[in-house]
Tab-separated table of C-alpha atoms and ligand atoms in Angstrom:
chain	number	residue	atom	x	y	z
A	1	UNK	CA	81.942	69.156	98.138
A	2	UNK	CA	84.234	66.461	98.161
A	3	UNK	CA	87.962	67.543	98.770
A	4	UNK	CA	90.472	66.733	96.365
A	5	UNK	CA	93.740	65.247	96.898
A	6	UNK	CA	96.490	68.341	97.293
A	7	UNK	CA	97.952	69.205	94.104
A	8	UNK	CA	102.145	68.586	95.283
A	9	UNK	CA	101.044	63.996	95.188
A	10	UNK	CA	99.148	64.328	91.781
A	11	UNK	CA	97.336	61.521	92.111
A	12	UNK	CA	94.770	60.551	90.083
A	13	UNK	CA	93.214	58.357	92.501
A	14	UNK	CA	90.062	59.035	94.846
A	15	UNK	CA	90.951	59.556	98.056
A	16	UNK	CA	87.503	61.149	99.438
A	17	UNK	CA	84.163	58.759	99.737
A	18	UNK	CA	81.131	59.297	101.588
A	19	UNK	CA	80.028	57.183	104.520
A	20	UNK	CA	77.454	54.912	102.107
A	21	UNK	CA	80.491	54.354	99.700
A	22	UNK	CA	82.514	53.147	102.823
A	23	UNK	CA	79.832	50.487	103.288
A	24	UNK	CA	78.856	49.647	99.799
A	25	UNK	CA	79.603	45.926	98.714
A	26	UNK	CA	79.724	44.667	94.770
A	27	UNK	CA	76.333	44.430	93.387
A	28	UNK	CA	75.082	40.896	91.922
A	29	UNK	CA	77.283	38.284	94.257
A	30	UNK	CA	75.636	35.043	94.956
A	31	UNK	CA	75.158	35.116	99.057
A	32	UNK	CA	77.617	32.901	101.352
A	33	UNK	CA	75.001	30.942	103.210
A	34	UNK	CA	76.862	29.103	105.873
A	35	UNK	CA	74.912	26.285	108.418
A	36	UNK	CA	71.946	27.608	107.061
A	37	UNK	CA	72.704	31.617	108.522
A	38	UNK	CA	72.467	33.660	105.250
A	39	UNK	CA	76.201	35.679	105.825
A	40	UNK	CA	77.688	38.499	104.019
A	41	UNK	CA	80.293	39.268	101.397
A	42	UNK	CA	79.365	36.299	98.353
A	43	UNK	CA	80.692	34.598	95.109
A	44	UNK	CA	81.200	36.495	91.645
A	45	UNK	CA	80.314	34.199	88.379
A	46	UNK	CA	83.614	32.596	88.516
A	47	UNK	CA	83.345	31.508	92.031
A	48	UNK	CA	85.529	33.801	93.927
A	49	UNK	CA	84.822	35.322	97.126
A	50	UNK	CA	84.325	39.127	97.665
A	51	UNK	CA	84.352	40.542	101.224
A	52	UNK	CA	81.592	43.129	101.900
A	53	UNK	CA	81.910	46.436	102.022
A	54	UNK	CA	84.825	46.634	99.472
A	55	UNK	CA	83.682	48.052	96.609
A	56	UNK	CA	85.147	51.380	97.110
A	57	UNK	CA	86.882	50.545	100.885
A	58	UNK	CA	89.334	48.215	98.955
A	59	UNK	CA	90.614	50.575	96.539
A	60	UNK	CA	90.539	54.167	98.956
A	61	UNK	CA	92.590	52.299	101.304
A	62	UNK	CA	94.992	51.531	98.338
A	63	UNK	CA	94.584	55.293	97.538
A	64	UNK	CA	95.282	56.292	101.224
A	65	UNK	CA	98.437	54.523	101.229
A	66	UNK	CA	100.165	55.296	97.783
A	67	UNK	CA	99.215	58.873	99.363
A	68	UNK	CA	101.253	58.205	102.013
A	69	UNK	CA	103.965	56.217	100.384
A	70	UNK	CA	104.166	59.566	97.869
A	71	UNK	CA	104.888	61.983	100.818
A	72	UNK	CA	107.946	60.087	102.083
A	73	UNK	CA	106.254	57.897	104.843
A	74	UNK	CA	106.615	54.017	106.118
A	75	UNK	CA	103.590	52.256	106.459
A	76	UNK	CA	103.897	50.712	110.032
A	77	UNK	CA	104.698	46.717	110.377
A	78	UNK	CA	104.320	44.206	112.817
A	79	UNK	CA	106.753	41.917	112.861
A	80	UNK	CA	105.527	38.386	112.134
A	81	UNK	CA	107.867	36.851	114.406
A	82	UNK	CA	105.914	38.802	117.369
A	83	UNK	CA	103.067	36.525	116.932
A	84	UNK	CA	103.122	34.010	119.693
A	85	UNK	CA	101.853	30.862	118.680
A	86	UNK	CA	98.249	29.219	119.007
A	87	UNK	CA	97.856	27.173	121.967
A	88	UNK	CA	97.141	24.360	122.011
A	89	UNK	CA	98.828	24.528	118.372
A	90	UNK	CA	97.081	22.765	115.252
A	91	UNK	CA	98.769	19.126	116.252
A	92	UNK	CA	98.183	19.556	120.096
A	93	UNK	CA	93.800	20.323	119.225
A	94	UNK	CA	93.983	17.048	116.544
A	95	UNK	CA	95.637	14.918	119.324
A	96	UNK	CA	92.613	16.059	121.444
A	97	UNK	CA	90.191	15.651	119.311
A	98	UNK	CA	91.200	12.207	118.010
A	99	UNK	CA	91.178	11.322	121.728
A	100	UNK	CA	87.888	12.391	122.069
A	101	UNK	CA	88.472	15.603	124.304
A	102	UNK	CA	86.456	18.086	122.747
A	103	UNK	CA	85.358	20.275	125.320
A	104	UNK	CA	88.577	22.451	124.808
A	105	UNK	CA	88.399	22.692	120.953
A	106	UNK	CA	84.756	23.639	120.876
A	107	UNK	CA	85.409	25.877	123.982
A	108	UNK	CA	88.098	27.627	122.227
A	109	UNK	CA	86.204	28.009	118.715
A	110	UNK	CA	83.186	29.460	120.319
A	111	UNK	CA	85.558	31.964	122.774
A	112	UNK	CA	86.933	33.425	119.079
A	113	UNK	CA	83.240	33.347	117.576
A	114	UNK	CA	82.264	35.512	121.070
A	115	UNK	CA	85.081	37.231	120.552
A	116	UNK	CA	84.776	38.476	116.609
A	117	UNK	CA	81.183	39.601	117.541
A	118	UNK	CA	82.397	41.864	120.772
A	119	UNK	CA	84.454	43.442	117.655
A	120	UNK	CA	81.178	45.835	117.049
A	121	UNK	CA	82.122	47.836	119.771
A	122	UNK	CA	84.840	49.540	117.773
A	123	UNK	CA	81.471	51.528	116.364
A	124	UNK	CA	81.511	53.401	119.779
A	125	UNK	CA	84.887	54.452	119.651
A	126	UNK	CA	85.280	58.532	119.824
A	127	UNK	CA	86.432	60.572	116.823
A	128	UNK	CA	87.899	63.842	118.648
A	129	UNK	CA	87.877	66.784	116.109
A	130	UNK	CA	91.126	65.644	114.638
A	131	UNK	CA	91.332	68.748	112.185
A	132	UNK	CA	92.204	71.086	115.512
A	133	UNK	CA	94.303	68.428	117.185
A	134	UNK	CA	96.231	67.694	114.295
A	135	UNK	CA	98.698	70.084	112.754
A	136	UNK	CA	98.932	68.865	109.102
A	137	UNK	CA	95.917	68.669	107.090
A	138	UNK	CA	93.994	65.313	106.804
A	139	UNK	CA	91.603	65.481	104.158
A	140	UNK	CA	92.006	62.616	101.607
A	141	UNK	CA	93.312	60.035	104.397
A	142	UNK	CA	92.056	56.893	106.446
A	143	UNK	CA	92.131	59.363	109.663
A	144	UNK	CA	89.436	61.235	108.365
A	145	UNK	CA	87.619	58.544	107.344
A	146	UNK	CA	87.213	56.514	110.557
A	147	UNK	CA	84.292	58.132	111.377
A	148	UNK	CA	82.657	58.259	108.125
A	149	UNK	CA	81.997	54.530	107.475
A	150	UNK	CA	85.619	53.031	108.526
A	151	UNK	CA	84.601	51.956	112.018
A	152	UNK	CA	80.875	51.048	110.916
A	153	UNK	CA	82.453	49.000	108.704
A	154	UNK	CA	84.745	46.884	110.664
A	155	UNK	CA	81.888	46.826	113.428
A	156	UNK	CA	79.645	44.900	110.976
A	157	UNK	CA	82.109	42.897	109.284
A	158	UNK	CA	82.618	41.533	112.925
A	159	UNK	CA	79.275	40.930	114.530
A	160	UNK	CA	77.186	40.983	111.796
A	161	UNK	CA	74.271	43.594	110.638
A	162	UNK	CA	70.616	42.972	110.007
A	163	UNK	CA	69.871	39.479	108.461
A	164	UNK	CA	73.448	39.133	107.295
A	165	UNK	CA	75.845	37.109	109.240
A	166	UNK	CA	79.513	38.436	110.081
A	167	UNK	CA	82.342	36.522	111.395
A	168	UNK	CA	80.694	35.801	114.588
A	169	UNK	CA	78.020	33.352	112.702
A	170	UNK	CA	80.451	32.358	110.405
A	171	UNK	CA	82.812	30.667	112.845
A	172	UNK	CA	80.175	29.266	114.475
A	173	UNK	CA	78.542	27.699	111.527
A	174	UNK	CA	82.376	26.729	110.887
A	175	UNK	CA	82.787	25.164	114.212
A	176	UNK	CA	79.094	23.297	113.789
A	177	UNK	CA	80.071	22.137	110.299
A	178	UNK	CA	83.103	20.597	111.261
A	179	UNK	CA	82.427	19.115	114.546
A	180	UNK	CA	79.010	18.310	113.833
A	181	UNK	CA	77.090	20.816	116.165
A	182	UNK	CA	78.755	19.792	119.326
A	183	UNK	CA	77.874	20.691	122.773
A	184	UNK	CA	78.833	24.043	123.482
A	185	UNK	CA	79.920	24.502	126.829
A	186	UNK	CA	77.498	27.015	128.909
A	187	UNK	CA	80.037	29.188	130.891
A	188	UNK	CA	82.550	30.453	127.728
A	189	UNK	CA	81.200	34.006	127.920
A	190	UNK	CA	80.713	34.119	132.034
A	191	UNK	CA	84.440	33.129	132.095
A	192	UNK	CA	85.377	35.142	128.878
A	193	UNK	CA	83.533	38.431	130.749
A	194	UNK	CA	84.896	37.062	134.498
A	195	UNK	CA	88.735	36.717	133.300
A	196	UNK	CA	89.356	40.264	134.150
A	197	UNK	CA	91.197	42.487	132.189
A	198	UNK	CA	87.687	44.624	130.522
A	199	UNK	CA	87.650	47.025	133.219
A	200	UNK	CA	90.684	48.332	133.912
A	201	UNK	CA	91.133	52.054	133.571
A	202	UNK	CA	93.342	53.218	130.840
A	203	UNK	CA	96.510	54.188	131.608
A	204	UNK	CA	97.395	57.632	130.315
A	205	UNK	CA	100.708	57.821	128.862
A	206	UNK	CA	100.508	61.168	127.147
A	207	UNK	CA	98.023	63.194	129.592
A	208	UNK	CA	99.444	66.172	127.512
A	209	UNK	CA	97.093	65.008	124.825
A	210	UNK	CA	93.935	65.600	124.304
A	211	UNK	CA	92.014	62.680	126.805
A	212	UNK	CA	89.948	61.753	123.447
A	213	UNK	CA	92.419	61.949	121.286
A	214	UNK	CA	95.012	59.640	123.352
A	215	UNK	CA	92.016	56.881	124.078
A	216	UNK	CA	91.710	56.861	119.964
A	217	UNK	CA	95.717	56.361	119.445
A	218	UNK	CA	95.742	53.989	121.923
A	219	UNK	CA	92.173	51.942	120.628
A	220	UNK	CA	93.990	52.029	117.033
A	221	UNK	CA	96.850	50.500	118.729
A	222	UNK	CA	95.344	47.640	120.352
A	223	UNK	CA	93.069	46.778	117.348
A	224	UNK	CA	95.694	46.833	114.840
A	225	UNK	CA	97.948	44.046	116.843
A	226	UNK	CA	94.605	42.153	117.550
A	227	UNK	CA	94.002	41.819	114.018
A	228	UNK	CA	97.837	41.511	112.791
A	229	UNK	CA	97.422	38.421	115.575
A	230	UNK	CA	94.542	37.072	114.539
A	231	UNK	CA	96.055	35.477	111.478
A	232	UNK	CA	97.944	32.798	113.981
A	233	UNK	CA	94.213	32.281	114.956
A	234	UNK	CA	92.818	32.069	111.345
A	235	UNK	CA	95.997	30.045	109.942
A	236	UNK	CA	95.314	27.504	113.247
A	237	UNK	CA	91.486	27.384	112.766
A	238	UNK	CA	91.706	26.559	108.820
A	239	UNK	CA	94.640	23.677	109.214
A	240	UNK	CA	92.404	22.251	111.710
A	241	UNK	CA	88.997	22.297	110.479
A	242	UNK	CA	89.991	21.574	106.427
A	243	UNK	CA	92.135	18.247	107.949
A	244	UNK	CA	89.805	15.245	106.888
A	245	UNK	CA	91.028	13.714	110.137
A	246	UNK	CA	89.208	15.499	112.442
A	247	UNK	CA	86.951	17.909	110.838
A	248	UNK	CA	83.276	16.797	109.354
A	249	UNK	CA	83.389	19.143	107.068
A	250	UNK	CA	86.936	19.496	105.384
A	251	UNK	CA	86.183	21.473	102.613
A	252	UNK	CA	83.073	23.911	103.503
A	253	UNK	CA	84.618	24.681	107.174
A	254	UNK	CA	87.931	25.433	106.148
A	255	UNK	CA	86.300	27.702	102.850
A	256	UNK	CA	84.699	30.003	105.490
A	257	UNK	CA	87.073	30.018	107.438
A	258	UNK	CA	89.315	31.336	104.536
A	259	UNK	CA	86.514	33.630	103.756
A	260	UNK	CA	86.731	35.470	107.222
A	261	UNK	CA	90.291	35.576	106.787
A	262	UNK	CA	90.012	37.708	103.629
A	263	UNK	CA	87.343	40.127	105.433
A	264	UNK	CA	90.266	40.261	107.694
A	265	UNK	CA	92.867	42.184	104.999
A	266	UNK	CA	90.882	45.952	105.243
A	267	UNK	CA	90.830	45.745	108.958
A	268	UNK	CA	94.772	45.199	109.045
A	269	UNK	CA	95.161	47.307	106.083
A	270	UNK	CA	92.999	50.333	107.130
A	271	UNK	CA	94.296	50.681	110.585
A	272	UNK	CA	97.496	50.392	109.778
A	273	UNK	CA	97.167	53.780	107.491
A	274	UNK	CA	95.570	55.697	110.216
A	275	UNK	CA	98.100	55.515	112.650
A	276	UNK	CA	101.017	55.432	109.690
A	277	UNK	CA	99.266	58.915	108.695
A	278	UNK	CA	99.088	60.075	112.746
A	279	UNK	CA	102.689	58.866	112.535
A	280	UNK	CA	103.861	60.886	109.847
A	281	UNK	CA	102.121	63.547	111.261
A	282	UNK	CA	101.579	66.987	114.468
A	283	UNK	CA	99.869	66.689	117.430
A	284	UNK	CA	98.848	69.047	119.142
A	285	UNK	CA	98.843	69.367	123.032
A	286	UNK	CA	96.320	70.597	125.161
A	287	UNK	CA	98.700	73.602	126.752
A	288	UNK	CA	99.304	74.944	123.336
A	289	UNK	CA	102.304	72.874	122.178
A	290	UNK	CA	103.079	70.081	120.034
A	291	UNK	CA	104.497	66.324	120.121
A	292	UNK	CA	105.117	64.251	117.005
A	293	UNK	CA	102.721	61.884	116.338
A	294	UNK	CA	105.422	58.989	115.912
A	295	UNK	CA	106.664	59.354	119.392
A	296	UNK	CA	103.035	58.842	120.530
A	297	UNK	CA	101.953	56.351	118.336
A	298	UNK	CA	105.493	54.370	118.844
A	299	UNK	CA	105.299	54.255	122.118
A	300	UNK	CA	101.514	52.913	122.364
A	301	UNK	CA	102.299	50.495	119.649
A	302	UNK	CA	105.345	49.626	121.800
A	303	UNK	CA	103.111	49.302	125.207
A	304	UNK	CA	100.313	46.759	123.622
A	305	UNK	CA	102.746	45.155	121.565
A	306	UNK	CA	105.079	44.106	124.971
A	307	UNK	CA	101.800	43.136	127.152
A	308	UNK	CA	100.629	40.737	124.303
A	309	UNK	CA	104.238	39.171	123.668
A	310	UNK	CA	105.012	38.705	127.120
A	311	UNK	CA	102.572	38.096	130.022
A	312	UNK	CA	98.856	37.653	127.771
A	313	UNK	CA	100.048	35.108	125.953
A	314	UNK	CA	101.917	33.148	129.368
A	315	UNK	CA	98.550	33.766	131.420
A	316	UNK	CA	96.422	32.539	128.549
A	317	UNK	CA	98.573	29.324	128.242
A	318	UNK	CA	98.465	28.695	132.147
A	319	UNK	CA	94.646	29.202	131.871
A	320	UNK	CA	93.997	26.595	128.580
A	321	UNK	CA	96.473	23.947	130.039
A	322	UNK	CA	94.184	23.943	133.519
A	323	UNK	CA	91.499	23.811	131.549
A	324	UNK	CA	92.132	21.083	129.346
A	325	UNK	CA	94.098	18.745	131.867
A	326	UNK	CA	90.368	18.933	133.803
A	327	UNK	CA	88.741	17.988	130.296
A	328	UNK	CA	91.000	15.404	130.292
A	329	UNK	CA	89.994	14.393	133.532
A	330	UNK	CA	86.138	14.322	133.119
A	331	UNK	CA	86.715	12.740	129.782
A	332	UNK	CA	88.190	9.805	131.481
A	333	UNK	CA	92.034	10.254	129.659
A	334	UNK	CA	94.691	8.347	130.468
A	335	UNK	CA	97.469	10.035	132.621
A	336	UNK	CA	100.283	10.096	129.758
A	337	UNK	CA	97.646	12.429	127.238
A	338	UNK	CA	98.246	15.457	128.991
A	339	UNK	CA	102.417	14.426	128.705
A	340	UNK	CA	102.139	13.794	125.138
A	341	UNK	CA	100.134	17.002	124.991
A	342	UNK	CA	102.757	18.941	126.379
A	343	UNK	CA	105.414	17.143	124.038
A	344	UNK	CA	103.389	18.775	121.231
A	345	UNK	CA	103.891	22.362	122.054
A	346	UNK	CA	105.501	25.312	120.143
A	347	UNK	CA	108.455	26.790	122.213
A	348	UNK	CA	107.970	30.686	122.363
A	349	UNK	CA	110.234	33.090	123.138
A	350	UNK	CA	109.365	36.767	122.584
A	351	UNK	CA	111.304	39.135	121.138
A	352	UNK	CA	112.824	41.277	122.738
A	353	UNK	CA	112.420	44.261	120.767
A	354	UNK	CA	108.909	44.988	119.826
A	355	UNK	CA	110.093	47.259	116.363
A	356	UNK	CA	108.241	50.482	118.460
A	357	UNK	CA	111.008	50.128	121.373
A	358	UNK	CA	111.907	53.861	123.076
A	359	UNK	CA	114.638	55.209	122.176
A	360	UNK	CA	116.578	55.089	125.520
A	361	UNK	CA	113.517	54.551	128.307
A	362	UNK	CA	113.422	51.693	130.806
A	363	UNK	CA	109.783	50.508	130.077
A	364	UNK	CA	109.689	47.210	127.917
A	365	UNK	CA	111.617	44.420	127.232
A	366	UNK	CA	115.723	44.816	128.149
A	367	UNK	CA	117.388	45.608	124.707
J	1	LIG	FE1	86.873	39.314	112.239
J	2	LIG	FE1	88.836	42.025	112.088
């Protein structure tokens, strides 16, 4: 039986769907074939694009958070000045590219196509038996739909399913439309899978918590900024490959690129209610207590939010600039590129409050 929403939000709106509803996409849309890979999501009559799996994902998460907006409770925000900025930024990778470097604008096209399709994993991810760790009920909300088509979702979206194309294909075929199936250099995944970082054993902030439980907080976390992110990525990649300048293919590698980008909106969207509704929510602890959820899901927000402001983004930089000064190099540049490369770049300075900051604690950035 399919639970209905609790009587004291009177909403009319669904806010129960079966795993095949999760995944269903709108019947009768003409398919996005992109570089000849057929992809998924397609065109209505008039033209526009619909993302897959929306038909009824679109409007429950809509449901899930006028639910939540009903009871009283914020819908967590990233703030968009948080976002460090792409590097090298949009007039950096034309200055390359016009100077025939390529190497480190195909290299870093093909590290976000890899890294879109690793996005399947989040299929994997364990779904503790939130209705015993959680005090409040849950029916009706995102949370208890992750496992019942809201990670299967995302997971395809990302690397594709079957015969149909995700974003991993689609900004390749973007990438091969625009720079007219370039050379793709051999060692992006060895390097991508040899940078470090995969392995490490989660820290455990709240060992209180159920170990399952925690690892799901703290997965939600990471994905949600990842995503929130990504749009410096998307913005970046559709300026550069819809500018007749550089790009092949102005018009058809920018559209997909703005395709992906809309598949993009339920991911952000989604997550965002999950840990809003663990937010507004009990936990409870494994010696018989209870925490609020905000404290835990502040704090993790707080932890991932700090590592990506701070030291990712300064390592990643470090790592592109060696890496393009050696294209440079083999591509027999002149000495002053890499100078007027430099000249080019977006000043960043993080934050220093991440919006999630402790109350009075000594981990993070100084207040
Ligand atoms: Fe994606
Ligand atoms: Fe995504």
């Amino acid at each position: 039986m399919m639970p209905l929403p609790s009587p004291e939000t009177s909403l009319a709106e669904r806010v129960a769907f079966s795993f095949d509803e999760i995944l269903a996409t709108d019947p009768g849309l003409e398919p996005l074939i992109a570089n000849g890979v057929r992809c998924h999501g397609g065109f209505d009559s008039a033209g526009a694009y619909h993302s897959p799996r929306t038909l009824h994902r679109a409007p429950a998460i809509r449901a899930w958070q006028a639910r939540l907006a009903a009871e009283g409770a914020d819908l967590v925000t990233i703030a968009r000045d948080l976002l460090p900025p792409q590097y090298p930024n949009v007039a950096q990778a034309k200055l390359l590219l016009r100077a025939g470097v390529r190497d480190p604008i195909v290299r870093a096209l093909t590290i976000i196509a890899i890294v879109e399709g690793f996005g399947a994993v989040i299929r994997d991810v364990r779904v503790p038996e939130l209705r015993a760790l959680v005090r409040e009920p849950i029916d009706g909300t995102a949370l208890a739909h992750l496992d019942r088509g809201l990670f299967e979702a995302h997971a395809r979206d990302e690397a594709g399913h079957r015969n149909e194309g995700g974003h991993k294909q689609m900004w390749e075929a973007a990438r091969d439309l625009a720079l007219e199936n370039p050379r793709v250099p051999t060692d992006v995944l060895m390097r991508i899978l040899g940078s470090g970082g995969r392995a490490v054993p989660r820290r455990r902030s709240f060992p209180q918590l159920d170990e399952t439980l925690e690892g799901l907080i703290s997965t939600l976390s990471n994905v949600l900024v990842i995503e929130v992110f990504a749009a410096g990525t998307f913005d970046w990649g559709d300026r550069l490959l819809s500018d007749p300048e550089v790009s092949a293919a102005p018009e058809h590698a920018g559209a997909m690129v703005r395709c992906i980008r809309s598949d993009e909106t339920p991911h952000v969207e989604y997550l965002r209610t999950a840990l809003s509704e663990l937010r507004a929510r009990t936990l409870r602890t494994v010696d018989g207590g209870t925490i609020s959820g905000k404290s835990v899901v502040d704090a993790l927000l707080h932890r991932t939010l700090y590592v990506l402001t701070t030291s990712r983004p300064r390592e990643q930089r470090a790592d592109t600039r060696t890496s393009v000064a050696h294209a440079m190099r083999g591509a027999g540049a002149p000495g002053r590129l890499l100078e007027e490369f430099d000249a080019l770049e977006t000043p960043f300075a993080p934050p220093t409050r991440t919006g999630f900051d402790p109350a009075s604690g000594t981990e993070g950035p100084a207040a």
